[in-house]
Structure formats: C-alpha cells, structure tokens
Amino acid sequence: MSTRWTSSADAVVVGFGLTGAPVLERLLGASGAGDVAVLDRGAFWEPEGHAFPGERSLILDRPLTVDPREDHVLLRTPGAGPARLRKWWASRLAGGGSWLWYGQLSRFRPSDLRMRSAYGGALGPEVRDWPIDFAELDRAYAHIQGRLRPFGCAYGHTEAAYRDFDGGPYLERPGPSHLERLMVDRLGRDGLNAYVGQSCLGGRAWDTCPVSPVTGRPAERGRPMLARPNWYVDLYGTLREDPRVRLLGGCYVSRVLVDGGAVQGVEYLQRDDAGDLRTRRIRCGTVVLAPGALETNRILLSSDLPDRNGLLGRRFTFTLERTAYLVTAEPRERDLADRLAGLYGNVVIKDFYDLGETGPLRKGGKFALYDAYVAESPARHVRNLRMRGPELARFLRAERGHYVVKVSFKGESLPSAGKFVSLSARRNAFGARVPTVTYTPHPADLLLQERVTAILPRIGRALGAVETRVHPVPSGEDLVSAHHHGGAVFGDDAAQAVLDRDCECFEARGLFVADSSFMPTSGATNSSLTAMANAHRVAGVVAARLS
C-alpha cells in the first residue's frame, strides 16, 4: 500500500528549542538549503508589545496546543510499579522554555568524554567513550557561547583558569555582588574552590526581579511571559520572514517513515479548526530530530527502524541532582547591584570526588549557589522548599531579612542496563503508545550521592548558615531532572551505537538526532550547552549534505 503524502520538503526539523535553533541557524546559512519544514508541539504565535527596547511579550490567552493531560510518560523505579509522570516540560509556545531560558552555562570537561578509557569495563559495558575528540566540541562551544553572549565574572579564578573552566566569549559583569563575594571568600577559606559562574539571561529571572540590567528601570508588570532580546528571539524573527521556512505548530510527531534503510518522510498529527486530529505526512529525505531526549526516544521507538542491535532507548539517563537551602546570618542587601546579581549571578564549585574504597573511580559534579529568594518566582520557591504550615511561615519570615542560599548540585549519572525507555501497551490521547522510563540507579550514582550528602552541610558551615535544609536523595518522580540524555547514543561501531559520529542513524540514512539523545555519558554538569554545541556540529554535516 503506497503512502499518502500531504506535502513535501527538502528537510524537516522536529523541535524549535535549544537544539533545534542551532540546527536551523546553520541550515539556513547553507547555500543548498531549500524548503525546510519546522514541526513543534507548541504554536508559532506573533509576539507583541514590549517593556524594554527589543523586548516582546508572548500571548498567553490561548489554550495549550498540546495539553499535558493528553500526553504523559510512565516511570518505573526499583520497588515500585509504573507511575504516571506528568511531562512538566511540555510546551505552550514553540520552543517551550527556550523563550525564557535562564541558563547556567558550563562546558563538559575532556575527561567526561573518556569514562571507559579511564576505568575500562569496571563501570559496566554500557559506559562508552564518545567517538569525537574534545577539540571538535570545543569549536562548537565557542560558536554557541558567542551567540548566547552569557554574563560572566572571573571572581575566584584567574582569567585564564576561568576561561579554561567555562570557556568561550562572555559579557563582563561589573563585578561580584555582595553575596557572591561573601560566598566565594568563605568557601575558599574552607578549601572549596568557588568562583562566579556564567549565566545566559533568557528572561525568566527578569520577571521575578523585574529590573532591566541595561537601564536599571523597573519593568512593566502584567505581562508574565516576556521574550528578551537574545539570539533565540532574533532567530525566530528571521525564520518567520524566510520564504524557505514553514513553521508548523501544534504538531505531535508520531513516527519517522523509513524504507530500504533510508528516510522517506515524517508522520505527524495536528488538530483542525474543529479540534479533530488529522494525520499528515511530509515526504523528505532528511529529518533532524531535536525535540528533547524523551520525545526523540518515543519517536524512534515508534518508527520503522529494525533496531538490530537492540540499543534503541537504552543507556538513557537523567542528570543526578540534589538541593539544599541555607539560611545565613547575613542581612539582606537592598541595593540595586545585589538585586541584579540575583538575576544572572551564581557561585559555582566544580570538582571531582573519589567514590568509595573499591577502586580509583572519580566522578565530577557541580554545585551552583545563588539567592533563591530573588532568582525563583514566589510560587516555585514555596514549592521547592517542600515545607508546610508554621514551618514554611517561619522559614519565609527568616529569609525576608537574611540571605537564603539555594545549593543546586548537578552530577554525572552513569548509564546501566537498568536505565532505558520502552513503549508500554497504554495509549495516549493521540493513539500513540505511552513511553515508560525504567530507572535503576547505577551503584556509582549512589556513591556520589553519599559524597554530596556530606558536602552540603560542609557548605552550610563554611557560609555560617544558621539553618541548613538538605533535601533527601531523590527517588521516584523526584529522579526526573530537566536534563535527559541517551537512548540513541552515537559511536563508531554500528554494533554498539544507534548513531554514527555525525549523529546520523546507522539504520536510516538521512535521519539525524541533534538533541541530547546522542550522549553516551551525561557529563558532570548541566548538559544544555553541550547539547547545543553538538547540534551546531551536526547541522554542519546536514547542511553539507543538502548542498
């Protein structure tokens, strides 16, 4: 039976988010790029209004294009049956959180790419080296950081060491705030090598502390979502005016159509004006998946791929996370400079830790410390504190007059046989099989959490905290972080990977993956910058192919 195509394109990019944007930028800069269709779950709406020059407000008075209740994931953890996991990252607008991204930028280290070389098979057969050299990633890092133009301050480091740790071009801040200086100095005296990290000010934090870093004037209220002047917003404006681009919102991609080992097109569902679902198919020879690792895994597992090596959905990880709140004895400063520090400032501790006494395993991690009272919206702050009643009221009173430091840990989660994505027998509102994430922590993950349990109180003591609240080791739904990796890992050996070194699928030529699904290991810090850098690298291959 022949496939009924509703349209055609030279290339289809799925997802206009953190990794879809670098792909589109590079594709449209190539001479051979023709008709490019962009499919996103959210809607491509016209931003309107402004509060500061170049800033646009995003329309919020429309229903969700894809209601989170219509689509969900099941999570299976040790000792528990599958529980429904709400996909809180589901987007209202095309690009989702990319519009308002407030990111702590941090590069992977060369050692993050060579875990198997360092430890052999001691960590299990699932741990593999990356097939590329760090130098290839380094060039892409420089390009992305040049686009994002993060704010930075080298306090706590020499300039050379700062660039070595976080790298890339950045906008120099006037200096550390009072709180940042206090934290770096006190942590340094305790032997914890802290410095002021880089941040990309996408906009979320401006809304919780509404002051323009450019003018110092208060922002207009009443517009809860604002698109700040940044690379992502500028790129969106360019795409809307480019005749080669079709922006298709409200699309639920069901599968990639493959035949004879090559991509034939993409199938997706979209609601018509009456609200009924319609199946549409775009015929094309090049597809780039960039909707995020969980969505990419769902799409690949639902597609016409033979999966001869049984690795689709395997080696899937969440970044290890841990949180603590420290109430300090330091009176809260109310000058403008310190409030601005709450917008884009964070103090970072990066290090490697010996785990246990069974071998020479060292795993990395990153602690980010910042003023939670300023950087988190009130509702989110209360939710994150996980307190109720009189206990919550007492804590909120204390932090009004004193600095409260949120300590957020990000660490490497190693892949194992007990971490994977599969498709359940259940169906969602789109008739698609619901993905199940099975997640059994690697023994090294548990060892690293033990070290973090000991380090968090040490940070509190160094800062002179009068109260330290350390959240327990995450379990169940709390295991889920904002950073998802793997499930379609890349490598040089088709027997050991889903994608080749250019992130093209071994079993479907013309099918590329540009989000963090490609990662064999998750690295010891936030993975967003690395995913964007690799997306830029992969887009170069796709652009050359189209040319």
XYZ file of C-alpha atoms in Angstrom:
547
model
C 0.000 0.000 0.000
C 1.506 3.320 -1.081
C 1.951 6.154 1.417
C -0.322 9.155 1.015
C 1.813 12.295 1.309
C 0.210 15.616 2.221
C 3.270 17.754 1.396
C 6.997 17.583 0.714
C 10.178 19.351 1.849
C 13.920 19.159 1.404
C 14.360 18.741 5.166
C 12.227 18.524 8.295
C 13.448 19.745 11.697
C 11.425 18.439 14.652
C 11.562 20.799 17.632
C 12.343 24.511 17.754
C 14.056 24.603 21.134
C 17.574 24.795 22.488
C 18.953 22.280 19.991
C 16.575 22.899 17.098
C 17.609 26.566 16.952
C 21.342 25.913 16.265
C 20.361 23.414 13.570
C 18.101 25.881 11.792
C 20.619 28.702 12.021
C 23.262 26.640 10.260
C 20.930 25.007 7.723
C 19.583 28.336 6.544
C 23.082 29.720 6.247
C 23.965 26.973 3.752
C 23.737 27.685 0.047
C 21.885 24.455 -0.766
C 19.121 24.730 1.836
C 15.743 24.892 0.125
C 12.355 24.133 1.607
C 12.655 23.432 5.355
C 9.637 22.464 7.474
C 9.819 23.016 11.242
C 7.441 20.934 13.386
C 6.869 21.870 17.023
C 4.386 20.834 19.690
C 3.768 24.450 20.640
C 2.233 27.152 18.484
C 4.189 29.728 16.485
C 2.425 32.890 17.654
C 3.176 36.507 16.963
C 4.953 38.182 19.895
C 3.567 41.649 20.530
C 4.072 44.579 22.871
C 7.246 45.456 24.726
C 8.596 46.610 28.072
C 12.170 47.450 27.086
C 13.654 48.144 23.641
C 13.743 44.948 21.614
C 11.658 43.024 24.146
C 8.369 41.411 23.095
C 5.512 39.960 25.114
C 4.234 36.483 24.311
C 0.494 35.904 24.024
C -0.849 33.718 26.839
C -4.619 33.935 26.419
C -4.854 30.883 24.158
C -5.262 27.231 25.173
C -2.375 24.818 25.206
C -1.715 23.479 21.742
C -0.855 20.078 23.214
C -2.435 19.642 26.642
C -0.067 17.853 29.077
C -3.022 15.700 30.150
C -3.159 14.293 26.626
C 0.433 13.096 26.719
C 2.446 11.624 29.567
C 5.242 9.229 30.469
C 5.302 6.269 32.846
C 8.184 5.992 35.306
C 9.227 2.637 36.786
C 11.752 2.701 39.656
C 13.079 -0.065 41.963
C 10.371 -1.494 44.195
C 7.566 0.487 42.559
C 5.160 -0.110 39.709
C 4.822 2.276 36.797
C 3.630 5.697 37.971
C 2.253 8.396 35.727
C 4.814 11.130 35.279
C 3.467 14.496 34.187
C 5.592 15.981 31.424
C 6.074 19.354 33.068
C 8.412 20.417 30.263
C 5.557 20.239 27.689
C 5.407 23.493 25.791
C 2.734 26.110 25.352
C 4.754 28.053 22.819
C 7.006 26.709 20.115
C 10.376 26.279 21.729
C 8.865 25.887 25.195
C 11.225 27.168 27.867
C 13.737 28.347 25.257
C 11.929 31.681 25.120
C 12.552 32.278 28.810
C 15.689 30.240 29.359
C 17.823 31.369 32.291
C 20.734 29.007 31.942
C 23.869 28.375 33.949
C 26.395 27.803 31.196
C 29.049 25.207 31.774
C 31.131 23.083 29.441
C 31.879 19.395 29.772
C 35.498 18.529 30.516
C 37.626 16.344 28.179
C 37.553 13.581 30.809
C 33.736 13.471 30.569
C 34.138 12.052 27.058
C 36.533 9.282 28.065
C 34.977 7.448 31.010
C 35.538 3.991 29.536
C 39.160 4.749 28.667
C 39.737 5.895 32.232
C 38.094 2.954 34.018
C 37.868 0.155 31.465
C 34.927 -2.174 31.982
C 34.725 -1.560 35.745
C 31.676 0.668 35.327
C 29.793 -1.811 33.155
C 29.524 -2.467 29.407
C 27.009 0.346 28.941
C 29.615 3.057 29.651
C 31.252 4.000 26.331
C 33.657 6.705 25.156
C 32.475 9.460 22.854
C 33.665 8.887 19.249
C 34.756 12.508 18.772
C 37.672 14.472 20.201
C 37.037 17.295 22.621
C 38.580 19.706 20.100
C 35.603 19.155 17.764
C 33.202 20.012 20.560
C 35.378 22.935 21.667
C 34.938 24.726 18.336
C 31.184 24.314 18.534
C 31.139 25.532 22.151
C 32.837 28.751 21.064
C 30.227 29.386 18.365
C 27.238 28.802 20.648
C 28.637 30.873 23.504
C 29.332 33.633 21.010
C 25.655 33.537 20.056
C 24.285 33.321 23.607
C 26.625 36.038 24.943
C 26.481 34.948 28.592
C 27.260 37.252 31.504
C 30.392 36.328 33.454
C 32.658 37.434 36.247
C 36.023 35.811 36.930
C 35.996 36.500 40.654
C 37.509 33.473 42.414
C 39.623 32.492 39.395
C 42.379 33.945 37.298
C 41.066 34.956 33.883
C 42.935 32.046 32.245
C 41.537 29.499 34.691
C 38.064 30.973 34.280
C 38.155 30.554 30.526
C 39.536 27.036 30.963
C 36.639 26.085 33.240
C 33.736 27.770 31.467
C 35.382 28.895 28.247
C 34.104 30.979 25.394
C 33.363 34.690 24.927
C 31.219 36.340 27.571
C 29.969 39.769 28.635
C 31.978 41.078 31.563
C 29.859 41.954 34.572
C 30.884 44.949 36.694
C 31.983 42.588 39.463
C 30.609 40.234 42.079
C 27.668 41.236 44.195
C 27.990 41.447 47.961
C 26.522 37.941 48.367
C 28.687 36.425 45.633
C 31.860 37.901 47.103
C 30.898 36.691 50.568
C 30.254 33.130 49.325
C 33.410 32.845 47.218
C 35.614 34.165 50.013
C 34.155 31.968 52.760
C 34.067 28.812 50.643
C 37.652 29.443 49.538
C 38.841 29.659 53.145
C 37.294 26.218 53.697
C 39.178 24.728 50.741
C 36.151 24.656 48.403
C 37.269 26.206 45.119
C 34.368 28.514 44.318
C 34.057 31.170 41.628
C 31.345 33.276 39.975
C 29.933 31.346 37.025
C 28.492 32.342 33.676
C 24.760 32.684 33.069
C 22.642 33.190 29.978
C 19.875 35.641 30.793
C 16.939 34.396 28.743
C 14.287 36.224 30.705
C 12.675 34.082 33.403
C 14.588 35.710 36.236
C 13.816 39.225 34.999
C 10.163 38.547 35.687
C 10.809 37.563 39.311
C 13.159 40.514 39.868
C 11.837 42.932 37.241
C 14.739 45.312 36.698
C 16.423 45.956 33.377
C 20.157 45.091 33.565
C 20.649 47.682 30.826
C 18.773 50.687 32.189
C 18.091 49.783 35.836
C 14.441 50.802 35.370
C 11.607 48.646 36.730
C 9.837 46.512 34.138
C 6.177 46.866 33.292
C 4.081 44.321 35.154
C 1.057 42.452 33.870
C 2.912 40.593 31.141
C 4.077 37.344 32.749
C 5.977 35.985 29.735
C 8.459 38.243 28.021
C 10.813 37.433 25.162
C 14.046 39.277 25.901
C 16.348 40.464 23.137
C 18.624 37.473 22.633
C 19.850 35.150 19.920
C 16.851 32.823 20.123
C 14.309 35.626 19.764
C 16.248 37.166 16.873
C 16.460 33.797 15.113
C 12.717 33.305 15.457
C 12.139 36.661 13.761
C 14.476 35.640 10.930
C 12.733 32.309 10.404
C 9.308 33.945 10.222
C 10.470 36.121 7.341
C 12.455 33.450 5.431
C 10.452 32.145 2.429
C 12.319 28.818 2.615
C 10.894 28.037 6.066
C 7.491 26.651 7.024
C 6.755 26.934 10.751
C 4.147 24.329 11.687
C 2.910 24.486 15.283
C 0.682 22.179 17.305
C 2.280 19.097 15.742
C 2.555 15.761 17.516
C 5.159 13.766 15.571
C 4.158 10.105 15.629
C 6.991 8.492 13.657
C 9.686 8.792 11.030
C 8.884 6.839 7.879
C 11.787 4.650 6.747
C 12.139 2.259 3.829
C 15.174 0.434 2.458
C 17.461 1.866 5.135
C 16.702 5.487 4.217
C 14.335 8.189 5.442
C 11.200 8.708 3.366
C 9.405 11.284 5.474
C 7.675 12.221 8.738
C 4.180 11.473 10.022
C 2.524 13.843 12.493
C -0.877 14.647 13.964
C -2.423 18.084 14.086
C -5.838 19.339 15.187
C -8.029 21.015 12.594
C -10.249 24.041 13.268
C -12.946 21.754 14.692
C -10.477 20.223 17.147
C -10.296 16.858 15.380
C -6.955 15.112 14.931
C -5.695 14.819 11.367
C -2.774 12.683 10.229
C -0.347 14.399 7.882
C 2.818 13.171 6.181
C 5.707 15.206 4.778
C 7.855 13.473 2.176
C 11.544 14.306 2.589
C 14.975 12.705 2.516
C 16.428 14.483 5.562
C 14.951 14.586 9.064
C 16.613 16.174 12.108
C 15.128 15.246 15.495
C 15.608 17.901 18.195
C 12.522 17.770 20.474
C 14.420 16.585 23.567
C 15.671 13.153 24.528
C 12.403 11.724 25.835
C 10.435 12.780 22.760
C 13.168 11.605 20.404
C 13.224 8.196 22.094
C 9.442 7.919 21.740
C 9.572 8.856 18.061
C 12.426 6.449 17.240
C 10.816 3.546 19.095
C 7.570 4.200 17.181
C 9.281 4.411 13.786
C 10.068 1.817 11.132
C 13.570 1.020 12.443
C 14.714 -2.623 12.697
C 16.792 -1.987 15.872
C 19.081 -4.911 15.064
C 21.458 -4.258 17.959
C 18.654 -3.711 20.499
C 20.023 -0.327 21.628
C 17.096 1.954 20.836
C 16.007 3.543 24.100
C 18.963 2.111 26.029
C 21.592 3.968 28.093
C 19.077 6.676 28.998
C 19.992 8.917 31.933
C 18.841 11.910 33.953
C 21.437 14.242 35.450
C 21.971 13.494 39.155
C 20.501 16.333 41.196
C 20.385 17.369 44.829
C 19.165 20.512 46.569
C 19.700 22.297 49.873
C 18.574 25.648 51.297
C 20.839 27.559 53.684
C 19.551 30.397 55.876
C 22.527 32.661 56.537
C 23.068 35.205 59.287
C 23.974 37.818 56.672
C 21.452 40.704 56.463
C 19.959 41.065 53.013
C 21.333 43.971 50.992
C 18.702 46.009 49.186
C 20.822 47.938 46.731
C 20.220 47.559 43.000
C 23.549 45.864 42.257
C 22.774 42.984 44.572
C 19.282 42.509 43.216
C 20.749 42.330 39.725
C 23.119 39.630 40.914
C 20.066 37.522 41.681
C 19.163 37.725 38.010
C 22.257 36.347 36.357
C 24.728 35.598 39.146
C 25.641 32.240 40.584
C 28.608 30.900 42.501
C 29.991 27.605 41.237
C 32.015 24.812 42.830
C 33.307 22.246 40.331
C 35.365 19.300 41.475
C 35.981 15.565 41.184
C 35.351 13.199 44.060
C 36.829 9.828 44.975
C 33.995 7.368 45.463
C 34.262 4.550 47.986
C 37.269 2.360 48.643
C 36.710 -0.247 45.934
C 38.739 1.415 43.205
C 40.093 4.642 41.723
C 36.720 5.925 40.493
C 36.458 9.701 40.440
C 33.232 11.360 39.380
C 32.644 15.022 38.781
C 29.928 17.336 39.927
C 28.940 20.981 40.052
C 27.364 22.936 42.878
C 25.614 26.182 41.921
C 24.794 28.594 44.748
C 22.510 31.580 44.332
C 19.984 33.772 46.111
C 16.812 31.679 45.918
C 14.625 34.494 47.232
C 15.433 36.594 44.166
C 16.000 34.023 41.421
C 12.909 31.841 41.977
C 9.352 33.009 41.420
C 7.305 33.024 44.658
C 5.109 30.033 43.752
C 8.061 27.977 42.561
C 10.111 28.946 45.591
C 7.423 27.761 48.012
C 7.003 24.516 46.063
C 10.734 23.865 46.009
C 11.113 24.407 49.763
C 8.833 21.396 50.434
C 7.551 22.823 53.724
C 4.059 23.484 55.014
C 2.198 25.332 57.725
C 4.081 27.035 60.577
C 7.402 25.594 59.420
C 7.042 27.253 55.998
C 5.863 30.540 57.532
C 8.873 30.660 59.874
C 11.296 29.981 57.011
C 9.766 32.672 54.793
C 9.981 35.232 57.620
C 13.659 34.409 58.153
C 14.616 34.847 54.511
C 12.991 38.260 54.157
C 15.700 39.784 56.316
C 18.619 37.440 55.578
C 20.138 35.825 52.551
C 18.905 32.312 51.783
C 21.276 30.398 49.524
C 19.944 27.650 47.308
C 22.570 24.997 46.606
C 21.804 23.018 43.451
C 24.003 20.029 42.659
C 24.375 18.527 39.174
C 26.383 15.320 38.800
C 27.032 12.605 36.280
C 24.589 9.726 36.084
C 26.177 6.656 34.544
C 24.250 4.517 32.044
C 23.403 0.963 33.046
C 21.265 -1.958 31.929
C 18.565 -0.749 34.328
C 18.095 2.649 32.656
C 16.089 2.655 29.448
C 12.992 3.876 27.610
C 10.427 1.461 26.165
C 6.868 1.687 24.863
C 4.041 0.443 27.066
C 0.755 -1.078 25.907
C -1.126 2.030 27.065
C -2.220 4.627 24.531
C -2.385 8.394 24.961
C -4.920 10.828 23.538
C -3.104 10.736 20.181
C -3.381 6.942 19.908
C 0.363 6.580 20.432
C 1.907 4.100 22.846
C 2.960 5.726 26.103
C 6.726 5.642 26.825
C 7.922 4.029 30.045
C 11.191 5.160 31.633
C 12.700 2.322 33.672
C 15.281 3.780 36.010
C 17.553 1.844 38.364
C 20.458 3.985 39.675
C 23.985 2.844 38.855
C 25.987 1.923 42.008
C 28.330 4.844 41.295
C 25.331 7.205 41.294
C 24.517 6.157 44.854
C 28.145 6.582 45.941
C 28.238 10.097 44.519
C 25.024 10.988 46.350
C 26.667 9.807 49.598
C 29.513 12.238 48.980
C 27.066 15.048 48.218
C 25.207 14.293 51.471
C 28.444 15.014 53.351
C 29.465 18.068 51.279
C 26.199 20.029 51.565
C 26.439 20.533 55.374
C 30.094 21.499 54.896
C 28.996 24.258 52.517
C 26.475 25.398 55.116
C 29.127 25.561 57.841
C 31.516 27.480 55.579
C 28.833 30.083 54.893
C 27.884 30.361 58.565
C 24.353 29.112 57.932
C 22.037 29.250 60.941
C 19.819 26.635 59.336
C 20.587 24.034 56.658
C 17.795 22.127 54.913
C 19.151 19.269 52.787
C 16.574 17.557 50.607
C 16.790 13.746 50.643
C 18.355 11.706 47.843
C 15.798 11.880 45.006
C 13.691 8.820 44.361
C 10.606 8.065 42.309
C 9.337 11.075 40.379
C 11.985 13.298 42.003
C 14.649 11.440 39.994
C 13.499 13.286 36.899
C 15.625 16.333 36.112
C 15.482 18.901 33.343
C 18.443 17.179 31.680
C 17.726 13.940 29.772
C 20.352 12.043 27.797
C 20.916 8.924 25.743
C 18.591 6.358 24.265
C 20.086 6.902 20.809
C 23.800 7.069 21.584
C 26.440 7.740 18.966
C 29.624 5.771 18.262
C 31.900 4.441 15.528
C 30.698 0.830 15.797
C 27.220 0.069 14.433
C 27.006 -2.889 16.800
C 27.438 -0.612 19.833
C 25.518 2.523 18.869
C 22.346 3.831 17.248
C 24.005 6.830 15.569
C 27.361 7.322 13.852
C 29.829 10.022 14.891
C 27.844 12.597 12.860
C 24.668 11.583 14.723
C 23.138 10.011 11.610
C 21.180 6.827 12.256
C 23.012 3.667 11.135
C 19.717 2.050 10.127
C 18.142 5.051 8.406
C 20.382 7.273 6.341
C 19.142 10.839 6.298
C 17.833 10.595 9.878
C 19.851 12.776 12.261
C 19.478 13.361 16.007
C 20.531 16.785 17.288
C 19.331 16.783 20.900
C 20.936 15.137 23.951
C 19.745 11.637 22.979
C 23.166 11.127 21.376
C 25.149 11.312 24.649
C 26.817 8.023 25.743
C 27.566 9.613 29.143
C 25.897 12.629 30.684
C 28.866 14.672 31.876
C 29.382 16.203 35.294
C 27.439 19.437 34.852
C 24.377 20.946 33.149
C 24.196 19.445 29.664
C 22.272 22.140 27.754
C 25.328 23.966 26.406
C 26.925 20.708 25.258
C 23.727 19.605 23.518
C 23.537 22.948 21.703
C 27.192 22.759 20.693
C 26.781 19.273 19.259
C 23.612 20.369 17.435
C 25.671 23.080 15.726
C 28.299 20.463 14.805
C 25.729 18.037 13.396
C 23.977 20.804 11.465
C 27.215 21.384 9.577
C 27.063 17.795 8.295
C 23.387 18.136 7.358
C 23.992 21.466 5.593
C 26.830 19.957 3.549
C 24.580 17.046 2.600
C 21.799 19.363 1.432
C 24.281 21.415 -0.565
